[in-house]
Tab-separated table of C-alpha atoms in Angstrom:
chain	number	residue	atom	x	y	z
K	2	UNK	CA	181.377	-203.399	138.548
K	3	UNK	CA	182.674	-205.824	135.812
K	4	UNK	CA	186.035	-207.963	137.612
K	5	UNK	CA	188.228	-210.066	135.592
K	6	UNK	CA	187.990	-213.736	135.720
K	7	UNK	CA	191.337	-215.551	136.537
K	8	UNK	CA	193.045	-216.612	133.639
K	9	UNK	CA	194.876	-219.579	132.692
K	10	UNK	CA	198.583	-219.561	131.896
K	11	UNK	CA	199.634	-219.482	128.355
K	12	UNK	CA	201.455	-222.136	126.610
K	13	UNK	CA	200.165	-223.073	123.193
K	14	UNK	CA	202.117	-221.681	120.261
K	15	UNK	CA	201.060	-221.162	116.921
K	16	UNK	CA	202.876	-219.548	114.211
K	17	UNK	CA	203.195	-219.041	110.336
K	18	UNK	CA	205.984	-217.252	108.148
K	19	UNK	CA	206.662	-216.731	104.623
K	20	UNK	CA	208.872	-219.612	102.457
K	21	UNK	CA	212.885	-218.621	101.720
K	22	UNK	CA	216.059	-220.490	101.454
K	23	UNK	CA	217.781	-221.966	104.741
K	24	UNK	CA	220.899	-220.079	104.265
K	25	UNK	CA	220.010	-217.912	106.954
K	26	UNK	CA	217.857	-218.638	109.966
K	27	UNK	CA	216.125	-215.645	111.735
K	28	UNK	CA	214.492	-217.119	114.620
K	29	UNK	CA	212.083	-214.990	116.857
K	30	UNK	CA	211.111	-216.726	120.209
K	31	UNK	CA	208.542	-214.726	122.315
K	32	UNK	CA	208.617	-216.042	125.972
K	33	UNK	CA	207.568	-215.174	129.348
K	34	UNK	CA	205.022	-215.119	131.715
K	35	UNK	CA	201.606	-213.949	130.931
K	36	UNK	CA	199.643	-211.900	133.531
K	37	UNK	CA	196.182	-210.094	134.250
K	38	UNK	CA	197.027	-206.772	134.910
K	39	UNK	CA	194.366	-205.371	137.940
K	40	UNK	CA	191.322	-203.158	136.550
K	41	UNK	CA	190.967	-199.478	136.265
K	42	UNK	CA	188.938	-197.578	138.050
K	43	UNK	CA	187.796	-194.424	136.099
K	44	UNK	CA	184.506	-191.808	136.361
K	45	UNK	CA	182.438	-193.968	132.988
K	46	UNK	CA	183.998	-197.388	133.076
K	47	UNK	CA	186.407	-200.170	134.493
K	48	UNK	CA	189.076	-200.868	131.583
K	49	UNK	CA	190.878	-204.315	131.990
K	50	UNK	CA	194.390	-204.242	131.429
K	51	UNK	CA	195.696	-206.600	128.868
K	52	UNK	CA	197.975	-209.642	129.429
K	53	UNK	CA	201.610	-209.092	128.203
K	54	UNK	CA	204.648	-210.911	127.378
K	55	UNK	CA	208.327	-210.173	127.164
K	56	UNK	CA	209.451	-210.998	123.711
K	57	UNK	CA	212.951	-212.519	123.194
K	58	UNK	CA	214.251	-212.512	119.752
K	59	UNK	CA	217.048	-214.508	118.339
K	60	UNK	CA	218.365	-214.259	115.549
K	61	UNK	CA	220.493	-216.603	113.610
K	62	UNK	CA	222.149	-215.321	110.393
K	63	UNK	CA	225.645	-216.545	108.681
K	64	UNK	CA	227.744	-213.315	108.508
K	65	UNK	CA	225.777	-211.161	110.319
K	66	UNK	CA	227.845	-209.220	112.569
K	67	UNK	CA	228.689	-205.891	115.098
K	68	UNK	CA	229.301	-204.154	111.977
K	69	UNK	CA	226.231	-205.019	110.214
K	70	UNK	CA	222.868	-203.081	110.343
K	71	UNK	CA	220.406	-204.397	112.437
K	72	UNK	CA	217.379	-206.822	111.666
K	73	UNK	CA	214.239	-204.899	111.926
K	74	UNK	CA	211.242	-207.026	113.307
K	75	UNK	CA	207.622	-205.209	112.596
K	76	UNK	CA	205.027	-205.959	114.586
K	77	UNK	CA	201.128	-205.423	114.197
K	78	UNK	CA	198.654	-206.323	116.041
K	79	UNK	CA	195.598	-208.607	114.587
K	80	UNK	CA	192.811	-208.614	117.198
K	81	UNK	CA	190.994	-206.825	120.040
K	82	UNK	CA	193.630	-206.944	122.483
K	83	UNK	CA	196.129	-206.344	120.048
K	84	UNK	CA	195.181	-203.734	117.698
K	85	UNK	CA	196.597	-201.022	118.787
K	86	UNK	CA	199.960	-202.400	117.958
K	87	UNK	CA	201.914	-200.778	114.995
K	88	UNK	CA	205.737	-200.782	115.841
K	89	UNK	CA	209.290	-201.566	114.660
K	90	UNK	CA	211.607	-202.784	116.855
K	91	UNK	CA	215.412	-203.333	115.737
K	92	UNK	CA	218.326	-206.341	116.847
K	93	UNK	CA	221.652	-205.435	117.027
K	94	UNK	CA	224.050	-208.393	116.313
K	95	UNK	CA	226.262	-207.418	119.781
K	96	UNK	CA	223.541	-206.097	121.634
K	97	UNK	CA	221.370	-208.757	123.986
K	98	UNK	CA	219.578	-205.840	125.234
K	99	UNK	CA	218.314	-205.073	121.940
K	100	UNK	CA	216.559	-209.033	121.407
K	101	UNK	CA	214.105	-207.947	124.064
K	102	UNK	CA	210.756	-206.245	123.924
K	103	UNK	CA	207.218	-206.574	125.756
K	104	UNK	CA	204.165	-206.925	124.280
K	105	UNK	CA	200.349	-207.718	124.687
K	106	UNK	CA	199.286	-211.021	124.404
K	107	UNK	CA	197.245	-211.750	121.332
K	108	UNK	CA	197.889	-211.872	117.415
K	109	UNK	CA	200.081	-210.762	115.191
K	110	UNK	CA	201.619	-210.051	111.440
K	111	UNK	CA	205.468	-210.288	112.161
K	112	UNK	CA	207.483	-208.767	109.367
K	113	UNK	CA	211.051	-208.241	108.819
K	114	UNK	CA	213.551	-205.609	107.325
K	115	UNK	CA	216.572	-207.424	106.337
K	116	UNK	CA	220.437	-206.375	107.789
K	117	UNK	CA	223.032	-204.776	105.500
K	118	UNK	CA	226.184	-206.692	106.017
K	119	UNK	CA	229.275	-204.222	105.903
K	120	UNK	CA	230.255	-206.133	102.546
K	121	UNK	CA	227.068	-205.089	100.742
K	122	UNK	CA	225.518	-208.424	100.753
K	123	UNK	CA	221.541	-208.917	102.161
K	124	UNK	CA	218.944	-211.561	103.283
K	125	UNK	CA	215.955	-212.110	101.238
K	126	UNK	CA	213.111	-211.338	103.420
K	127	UNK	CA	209.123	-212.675	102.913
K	128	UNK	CA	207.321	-210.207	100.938
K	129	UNK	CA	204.491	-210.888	103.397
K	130	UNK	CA	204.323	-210.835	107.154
K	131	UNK	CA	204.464	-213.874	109.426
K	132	UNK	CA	201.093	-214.130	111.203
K	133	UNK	CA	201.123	-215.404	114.952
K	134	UNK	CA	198.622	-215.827	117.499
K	135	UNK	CA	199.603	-215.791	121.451
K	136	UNK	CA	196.227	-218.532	123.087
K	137	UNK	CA	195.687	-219.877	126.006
K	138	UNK	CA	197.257	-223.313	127.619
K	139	UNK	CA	193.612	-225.149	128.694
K	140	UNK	CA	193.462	-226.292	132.486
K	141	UNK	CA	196.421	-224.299	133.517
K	142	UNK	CA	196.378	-221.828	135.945
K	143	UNK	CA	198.805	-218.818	136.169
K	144	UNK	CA	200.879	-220.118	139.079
K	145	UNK	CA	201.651	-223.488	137.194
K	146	UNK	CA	204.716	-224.511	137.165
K	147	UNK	CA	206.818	-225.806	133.893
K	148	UNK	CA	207.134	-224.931	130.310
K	149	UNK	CA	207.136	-221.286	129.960
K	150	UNK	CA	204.590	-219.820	127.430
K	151	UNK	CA	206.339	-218.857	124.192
K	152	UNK	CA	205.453	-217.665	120.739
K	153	UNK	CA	207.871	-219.055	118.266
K	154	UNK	CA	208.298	-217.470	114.934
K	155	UNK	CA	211.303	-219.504	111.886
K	156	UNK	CA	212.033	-218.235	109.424
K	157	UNK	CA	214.734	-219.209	106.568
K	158	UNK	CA	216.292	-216.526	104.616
K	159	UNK	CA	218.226	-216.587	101.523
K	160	UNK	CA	221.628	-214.687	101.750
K	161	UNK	CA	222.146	-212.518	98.656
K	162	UNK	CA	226.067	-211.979	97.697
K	163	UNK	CA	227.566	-208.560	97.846
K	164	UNK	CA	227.980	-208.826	94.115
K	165	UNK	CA	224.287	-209.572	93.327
K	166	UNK	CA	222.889	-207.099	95.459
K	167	UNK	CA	220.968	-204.492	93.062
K	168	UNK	CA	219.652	-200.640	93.382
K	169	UNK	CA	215.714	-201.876	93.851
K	170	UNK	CA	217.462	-204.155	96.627
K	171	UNK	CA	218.593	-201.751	98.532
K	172	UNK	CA	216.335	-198.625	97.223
K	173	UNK	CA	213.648	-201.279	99.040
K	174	UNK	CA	215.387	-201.607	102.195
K	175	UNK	CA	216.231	-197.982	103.102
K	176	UNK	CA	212.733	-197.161	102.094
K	177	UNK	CA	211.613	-199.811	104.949
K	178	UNK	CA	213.632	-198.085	107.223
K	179	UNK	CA	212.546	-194.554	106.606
K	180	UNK	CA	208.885	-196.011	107.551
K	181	UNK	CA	210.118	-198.057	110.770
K	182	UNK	CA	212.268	-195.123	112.132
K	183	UNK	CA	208.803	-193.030	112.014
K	184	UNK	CA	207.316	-196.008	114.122
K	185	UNK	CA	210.359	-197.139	115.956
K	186	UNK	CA	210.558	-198.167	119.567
K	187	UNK	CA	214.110	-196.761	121.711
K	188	UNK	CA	216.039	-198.974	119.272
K	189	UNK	CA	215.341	-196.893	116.206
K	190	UNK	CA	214.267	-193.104	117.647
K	191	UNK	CA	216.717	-190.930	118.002
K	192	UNK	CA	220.395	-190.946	118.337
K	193	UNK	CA	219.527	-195.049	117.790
K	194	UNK	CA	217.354	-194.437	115.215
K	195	UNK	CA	220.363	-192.241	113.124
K	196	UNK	CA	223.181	-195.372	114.254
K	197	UNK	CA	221.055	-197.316	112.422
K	198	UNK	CA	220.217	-195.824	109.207
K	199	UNK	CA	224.104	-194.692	108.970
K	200	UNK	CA	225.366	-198.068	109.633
K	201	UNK	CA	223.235	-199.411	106.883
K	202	UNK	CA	223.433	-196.335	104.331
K	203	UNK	CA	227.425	-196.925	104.795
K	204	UNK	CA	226.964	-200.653	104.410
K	205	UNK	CA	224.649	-200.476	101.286
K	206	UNK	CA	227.477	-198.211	99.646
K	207	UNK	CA	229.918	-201.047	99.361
K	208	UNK	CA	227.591	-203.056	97.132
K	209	UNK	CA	229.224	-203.378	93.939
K	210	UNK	CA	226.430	-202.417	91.673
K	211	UNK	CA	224.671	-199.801	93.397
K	212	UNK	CA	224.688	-196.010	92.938
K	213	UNK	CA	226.565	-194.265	95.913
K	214	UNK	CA	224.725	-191.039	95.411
K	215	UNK	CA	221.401	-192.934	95.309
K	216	UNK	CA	222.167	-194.935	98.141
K	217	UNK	CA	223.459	-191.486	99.917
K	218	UNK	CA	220.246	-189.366	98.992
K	219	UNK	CA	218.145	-192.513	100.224
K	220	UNK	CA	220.269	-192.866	103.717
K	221	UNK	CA	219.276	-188.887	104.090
K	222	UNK	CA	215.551	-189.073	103.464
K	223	UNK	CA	215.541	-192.051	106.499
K	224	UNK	CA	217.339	-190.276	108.954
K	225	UNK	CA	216.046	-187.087	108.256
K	226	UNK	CA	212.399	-189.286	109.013
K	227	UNK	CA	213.957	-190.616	112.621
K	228	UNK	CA	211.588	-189.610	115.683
K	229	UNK	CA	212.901	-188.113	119.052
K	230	UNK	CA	210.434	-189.715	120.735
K	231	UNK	CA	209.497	-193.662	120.709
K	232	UNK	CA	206.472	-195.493	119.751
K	233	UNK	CA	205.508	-198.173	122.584
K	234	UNK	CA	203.162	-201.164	122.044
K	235	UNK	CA	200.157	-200.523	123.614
K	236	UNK	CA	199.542	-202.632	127.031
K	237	UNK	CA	196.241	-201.326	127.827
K	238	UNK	CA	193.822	-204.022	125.934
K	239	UNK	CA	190.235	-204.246	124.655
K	240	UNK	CA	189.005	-207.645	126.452
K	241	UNK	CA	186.035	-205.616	127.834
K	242	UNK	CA	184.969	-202.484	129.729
K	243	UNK	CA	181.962	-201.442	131.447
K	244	UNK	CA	180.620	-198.231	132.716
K	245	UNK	CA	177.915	-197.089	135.938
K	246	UNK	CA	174.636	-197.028	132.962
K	247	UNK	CA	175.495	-200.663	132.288
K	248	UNK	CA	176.063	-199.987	129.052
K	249	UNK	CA	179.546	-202.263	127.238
K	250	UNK	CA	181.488	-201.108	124.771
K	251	UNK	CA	183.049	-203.530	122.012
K	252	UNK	CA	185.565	-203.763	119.330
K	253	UNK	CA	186.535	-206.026	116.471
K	254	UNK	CA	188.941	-206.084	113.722
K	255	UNK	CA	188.205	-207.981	110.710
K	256	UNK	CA	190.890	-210.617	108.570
K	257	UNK	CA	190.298	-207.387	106.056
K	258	UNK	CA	192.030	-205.134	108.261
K	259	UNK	CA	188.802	-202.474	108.617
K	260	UNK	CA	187.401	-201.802	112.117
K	261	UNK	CA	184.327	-200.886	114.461
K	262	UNK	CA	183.467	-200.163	117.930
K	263	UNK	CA	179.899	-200.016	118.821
K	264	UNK	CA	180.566	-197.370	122.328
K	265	UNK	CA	183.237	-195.284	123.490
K	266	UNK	CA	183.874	-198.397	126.128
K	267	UNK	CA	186.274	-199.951	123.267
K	268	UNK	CA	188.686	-198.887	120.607
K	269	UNK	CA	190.554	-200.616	117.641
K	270	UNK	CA	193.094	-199.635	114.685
K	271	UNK	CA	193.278	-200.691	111.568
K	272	UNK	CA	197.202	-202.514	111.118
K	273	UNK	CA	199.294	-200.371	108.301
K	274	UNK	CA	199.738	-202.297	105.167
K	275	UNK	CA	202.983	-203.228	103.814
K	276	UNK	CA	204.825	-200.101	102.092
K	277	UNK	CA	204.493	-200.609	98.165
K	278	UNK	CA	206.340	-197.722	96.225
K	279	UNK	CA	204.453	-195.337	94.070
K	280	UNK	CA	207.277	-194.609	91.196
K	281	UNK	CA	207.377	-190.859	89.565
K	282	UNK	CA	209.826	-190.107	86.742
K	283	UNK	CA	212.379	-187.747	87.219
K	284	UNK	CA	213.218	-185.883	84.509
K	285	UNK	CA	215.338	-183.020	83.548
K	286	UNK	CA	216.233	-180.641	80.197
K	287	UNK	CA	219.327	-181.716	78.327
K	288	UNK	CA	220.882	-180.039	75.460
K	289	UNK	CA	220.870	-182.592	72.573
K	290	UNK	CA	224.012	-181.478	69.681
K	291	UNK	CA	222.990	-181.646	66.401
K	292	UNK	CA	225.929	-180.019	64.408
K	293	UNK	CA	228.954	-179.245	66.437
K	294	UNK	CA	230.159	-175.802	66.078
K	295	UNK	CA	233.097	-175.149	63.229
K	296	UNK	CA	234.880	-172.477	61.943
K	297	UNK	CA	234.895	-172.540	57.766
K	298	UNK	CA	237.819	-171.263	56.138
K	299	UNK	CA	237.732	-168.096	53.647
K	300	UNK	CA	240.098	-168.212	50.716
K	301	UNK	CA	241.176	-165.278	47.975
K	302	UNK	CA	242.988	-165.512	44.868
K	303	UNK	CA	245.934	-163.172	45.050
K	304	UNK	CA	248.648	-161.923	42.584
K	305	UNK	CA	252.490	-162.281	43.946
K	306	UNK	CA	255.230	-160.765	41.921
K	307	UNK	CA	258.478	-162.993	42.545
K	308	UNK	CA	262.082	-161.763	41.135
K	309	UNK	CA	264.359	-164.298	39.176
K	310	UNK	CA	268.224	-163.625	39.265
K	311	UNK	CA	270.791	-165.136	37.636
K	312	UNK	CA	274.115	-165.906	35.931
K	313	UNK	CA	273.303	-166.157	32.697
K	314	UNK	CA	273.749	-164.548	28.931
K	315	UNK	CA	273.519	-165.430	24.992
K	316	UNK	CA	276.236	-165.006	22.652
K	317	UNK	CA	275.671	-163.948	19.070
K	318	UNK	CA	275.531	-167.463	17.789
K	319	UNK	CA	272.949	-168.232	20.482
K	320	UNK	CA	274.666	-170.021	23.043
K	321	UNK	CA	274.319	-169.546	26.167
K	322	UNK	CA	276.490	-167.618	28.535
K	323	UNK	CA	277.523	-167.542	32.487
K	324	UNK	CA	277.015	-170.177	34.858
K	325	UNK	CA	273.419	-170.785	34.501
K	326	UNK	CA	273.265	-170.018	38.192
K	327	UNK	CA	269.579	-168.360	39.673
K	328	UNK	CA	267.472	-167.875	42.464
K	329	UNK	CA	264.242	-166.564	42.997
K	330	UNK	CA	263.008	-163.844	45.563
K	331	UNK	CA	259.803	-161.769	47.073
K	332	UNK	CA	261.584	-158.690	46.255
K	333	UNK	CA	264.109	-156.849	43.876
K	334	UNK	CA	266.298	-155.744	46.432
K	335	UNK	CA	267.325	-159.158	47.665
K	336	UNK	CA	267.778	-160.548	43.524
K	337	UNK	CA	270.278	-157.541	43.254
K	338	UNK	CA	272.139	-157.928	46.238
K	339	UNK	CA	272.803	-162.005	44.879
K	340	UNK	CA	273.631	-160.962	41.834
K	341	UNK	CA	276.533	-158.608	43.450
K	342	UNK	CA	277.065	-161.445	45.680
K	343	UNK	CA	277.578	-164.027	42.746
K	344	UNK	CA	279.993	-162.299	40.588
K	345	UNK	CA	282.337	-161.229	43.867
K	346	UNK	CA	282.725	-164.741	44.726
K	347	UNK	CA	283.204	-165.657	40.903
K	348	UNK	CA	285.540	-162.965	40.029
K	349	UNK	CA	289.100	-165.129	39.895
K	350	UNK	CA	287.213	-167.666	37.461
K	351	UNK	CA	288.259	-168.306	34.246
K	352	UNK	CA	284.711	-168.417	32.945
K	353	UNK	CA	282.374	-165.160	32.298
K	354	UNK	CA	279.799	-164.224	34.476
K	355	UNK	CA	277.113	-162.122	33.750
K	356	UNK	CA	274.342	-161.792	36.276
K	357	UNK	CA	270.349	-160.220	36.077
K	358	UNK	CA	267.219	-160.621	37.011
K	359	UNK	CA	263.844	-159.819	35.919
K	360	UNK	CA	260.060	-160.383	37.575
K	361	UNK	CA	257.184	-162.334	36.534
K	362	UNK	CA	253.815	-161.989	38.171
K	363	UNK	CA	252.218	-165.420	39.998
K	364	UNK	CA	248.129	-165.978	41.069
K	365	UNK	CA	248.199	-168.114	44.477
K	366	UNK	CA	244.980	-169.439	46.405
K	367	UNK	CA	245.613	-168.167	50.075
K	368	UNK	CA	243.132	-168.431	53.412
K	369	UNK	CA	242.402	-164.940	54.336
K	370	UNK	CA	240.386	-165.851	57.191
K	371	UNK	CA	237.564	-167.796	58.990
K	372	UNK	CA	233.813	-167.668	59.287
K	373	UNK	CA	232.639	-169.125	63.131
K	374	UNK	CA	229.629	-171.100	62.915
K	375	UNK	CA	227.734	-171.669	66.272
K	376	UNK	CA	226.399	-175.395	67.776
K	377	UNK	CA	223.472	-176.296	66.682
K	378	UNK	CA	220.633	-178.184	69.042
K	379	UNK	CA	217.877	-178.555	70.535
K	380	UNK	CA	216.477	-179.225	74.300
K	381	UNK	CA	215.039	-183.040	74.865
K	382	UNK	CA	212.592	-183.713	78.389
K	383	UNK	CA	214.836	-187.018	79.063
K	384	UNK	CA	214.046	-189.366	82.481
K	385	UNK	CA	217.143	-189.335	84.586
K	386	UNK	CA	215.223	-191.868	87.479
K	387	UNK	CA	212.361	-192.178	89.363
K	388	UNK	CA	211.529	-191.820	93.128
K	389	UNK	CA	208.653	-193.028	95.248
K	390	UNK	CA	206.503	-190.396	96.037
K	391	UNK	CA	206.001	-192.241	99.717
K	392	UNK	CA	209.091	-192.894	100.946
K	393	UNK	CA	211.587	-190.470	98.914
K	394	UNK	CA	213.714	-193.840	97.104
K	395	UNK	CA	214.596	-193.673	94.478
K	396	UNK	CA	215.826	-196.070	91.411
C-alpha cells in the first residue's frame, strides 16, 4: 500500500499580479501551517489527502468602508493538487471573519472583483489574474519552528472617482458578481450572497453617470443567480493514488488550461476563463412622425344682406337734409326701431329730421368648417441597448 513520505514545512513564497496605480493597496497574505493529511483507505485505491493552508486576506483600500460592497477574491487552481479549485470568496470591510478561508496547497490564478463604495466610486482591477504558487521550504521539517509559511499576493489599484465611474464600469462589475455568486463560498450563497449584490446594486446607483434602471435590471439578474448552497475548495488532492492491481492513476493540467488523467486513480479540471461579454442588440419598433396630424380649414363665399338707416334727405335744390346720422344692421327690424329711436330723441330740435333706411347685399369669405387629416409615419427597427447573452448586463 502506497504511504506518504513526510513532508517538509512550507515557507517559500512566490507571487505575481497584474500592474495598476498605488492609490489603493489590496494585499492578500495566505498563511498558516501546512500539513499531510493521513491516507484513505478505500475498496480500489489509497487517495492522499492534500496539504492545506488557511488563507488570511487583507485588504488595504482608501475609502473602502462597512458600507461599501465587498472585494471579491477568485481563486483557481493551476496544478494537480489544485485543480479542482474554482471559487469566489468575498471580504467585508467590518468583517475579520470574512478575510479568512482554507485552501490546498499548490498554485493559483488570483483574481479580483473590485468594491462599490457607497459614493459610486470603484478600484481598477487587473484584467488578468495574479498567478501564485504555494512550494516547499528545503530542509525543513513540519515541526520547525519560526517563520510561518505564507503566500503573499500586492496588488496596487487605481481608485476611480464617483464622477468618472461609467455604465461598462459597472455593467462589468455586476456581471462579475452574477458569475461569483454561482461559485461563491458562505460569503456570497445565500442570504450573504443577496447582502452582497444589494449593497453593491444600491452603491452602483449613486454613480453620477450611470443608468439606475440598468444598474437595477443588472442587480436582479445577480441575485436572482445567488446559490443556497456553497461551493468549497476542494481539500482532497491529486499527489498520487494507488490501488490492490498495482496499477497508478495520474493527472496533469497544462499552462493551456486543457487536462488528462491516464486511470480513474486521478482527476483534474480545467480552471474557468475570465468572463468576456458576448454583446446582442436590443432593439424595439418605434413609430417615426412624418407629417403631424392637422385639421385644414374649409371656406365658402356667402351673400349677407346688411340694412343702412339714417337721418338724412335732399331738398329740391339738392342739398342735403337731416342730420346725416346712420347706422348699419343684420336686419330691418333693428334699422326701423333706430330710426323711431332717432327722431324721438330729436323731436325738440330746431333742425328737420327725416329718417330711412334701405339694404344692400354684401359677398363675405367665411370658414364653414374643417377637414381632419390623420399622422402620417412609419415604423423604424431602432437599437435601444445591448445585453450580454452570458451574464444578462447590459449597456
Amino acid at each position: 500500500m502506497h504511504t506518504p513520505a513526510r513532508t517538509s514545512s512550507l515557507k517559500r513564497i512566490l507571487s505575481r499580479i497584474a500592474t495598476g496605480i498605488a492609490t489603493c493597496l489590496l494585499v492578500v497574505v495566505l498563511s498558516g501551517c501546512f500539513g499531510q493529511q493521513p491516507a484513505v483507505e478505500t475498496d480500489d485505491a489509497t487517495v492522499t489527502e492534500a496539504k492545506t493552508v488557511l488563507a488570511s486576506i487583507t485588504i488595504d483600500a482608501p475609502g473602502w468602508s462597512k458600507d461599501s460592497s465587498p472585494f471579491v477574491v477568485h481563486f483557481v487552481g493551476l496544478d494537480e493538487a489544485t485543480a479542482d479549485v474554482d471559487f469566489y470568496h468575498a471580504v467585508s470591510a467590518d468583517d475579520e471573519a470574512s478575510a479568512q478561508v482554507e485552501l490546498p496547497a499548490g498554485g493559483y490564478e488570483v483574481g479580483y472583483i473590485s468594491a462599490i463604495n457607497a459614493d459610486g466610486s470603484i478600484y481598477r482591477t487587473p484584467d488578468e489574474p495574479a498567478t501564485v504558487v504555494i512550494g516547499e521550504a528545503d530542509g525543513e521539517s513540519d515541526d520547525a519552528a519560526g517563520e510561518q509559511p505564507a503566500l503573499d499576493v500586492d496588488g496596487s489599484f487605481e481608485q476611480v472617482p464617483a464622477e468618472d465611474v461609467t455604465q461598462d464600469d459597472i455593467d462589468g462589475i455586476l456581471g462579475d458578481l452574477a458569475d461569483a455568486v454561482e461559485k461563491g463560498d458562505e460569503t456570497l450563497s445565500g442570504d450573504a450572497g443577496k447582502d452582497v449584490v444589494d449593497t453593491a446594486t444600491g452603491n452602483a446607483q449613486n454613480a453620477p453617470n450611470v443608468d439606475k434602471d440598468k444598474v437595477e435590471q443588472a442587480g436582479d439578474e445577480a441575485s436572482d443567480a445567488v446559490k443556497d448552497e456553497p461551493t468549497k475548495p476542494s481539500t482532497s488532492g491529486n499527489g498520487g493514488s494507488g490501488s490492490s492491481s498495482g496499477n497508478s492513476g495520474s493527472s496533469s493540467k497544462p499552462s493551456g488550461g486543457s487536462s488528462s488523467s491516464s486511470s480513474s486513480g486521478g482527476s483534474s479540471s480545467a480552471s474557468k476563463p475570465a468572463h468576456q461579454h458576448a454583446w446582442v442588440a436590443q432593439t424595439e419598433q418605434q413609430w417615426v412622425v412624418d407629417e403631424a396630424a392637422w385639421d385644414e380649414p374649409v371656406y365658402e363665399t356667402r351673400a349677407v344682406t346688411k340694412y343702412i338707416a339714417e337721418c338724412r334727405y335732399y331738398k329740391e335744390d339738392g342739398s342735403a337734409g337731416g342730420c346725416g346720422a346712420s347706422a348699419t344692421f343684420d336686419n330691418a327690424t333693428d334699422a326701423s326701431n333706430w330710426m323711431k329711436d332717432h327722431l324721438l330723441a330729436h323731436r325738440y330740435d330746431d333742425e328737420d329730421h327725416f329718417t330711412h333706411y334701405y339694404s344692400k347685399t354684401e359677398y363675405e369669405y367665411v370658414q364653414t368648417g374643417t377637414v381632419h387629416h390623420d399622422e402620417v409615419g412609419h415604423w423604424e427597427t431602432v437599437t435601444t441597448g445591448y445585453k450580454c447573452s452570458g451574464c444578462g448586463a447590459t449597456q
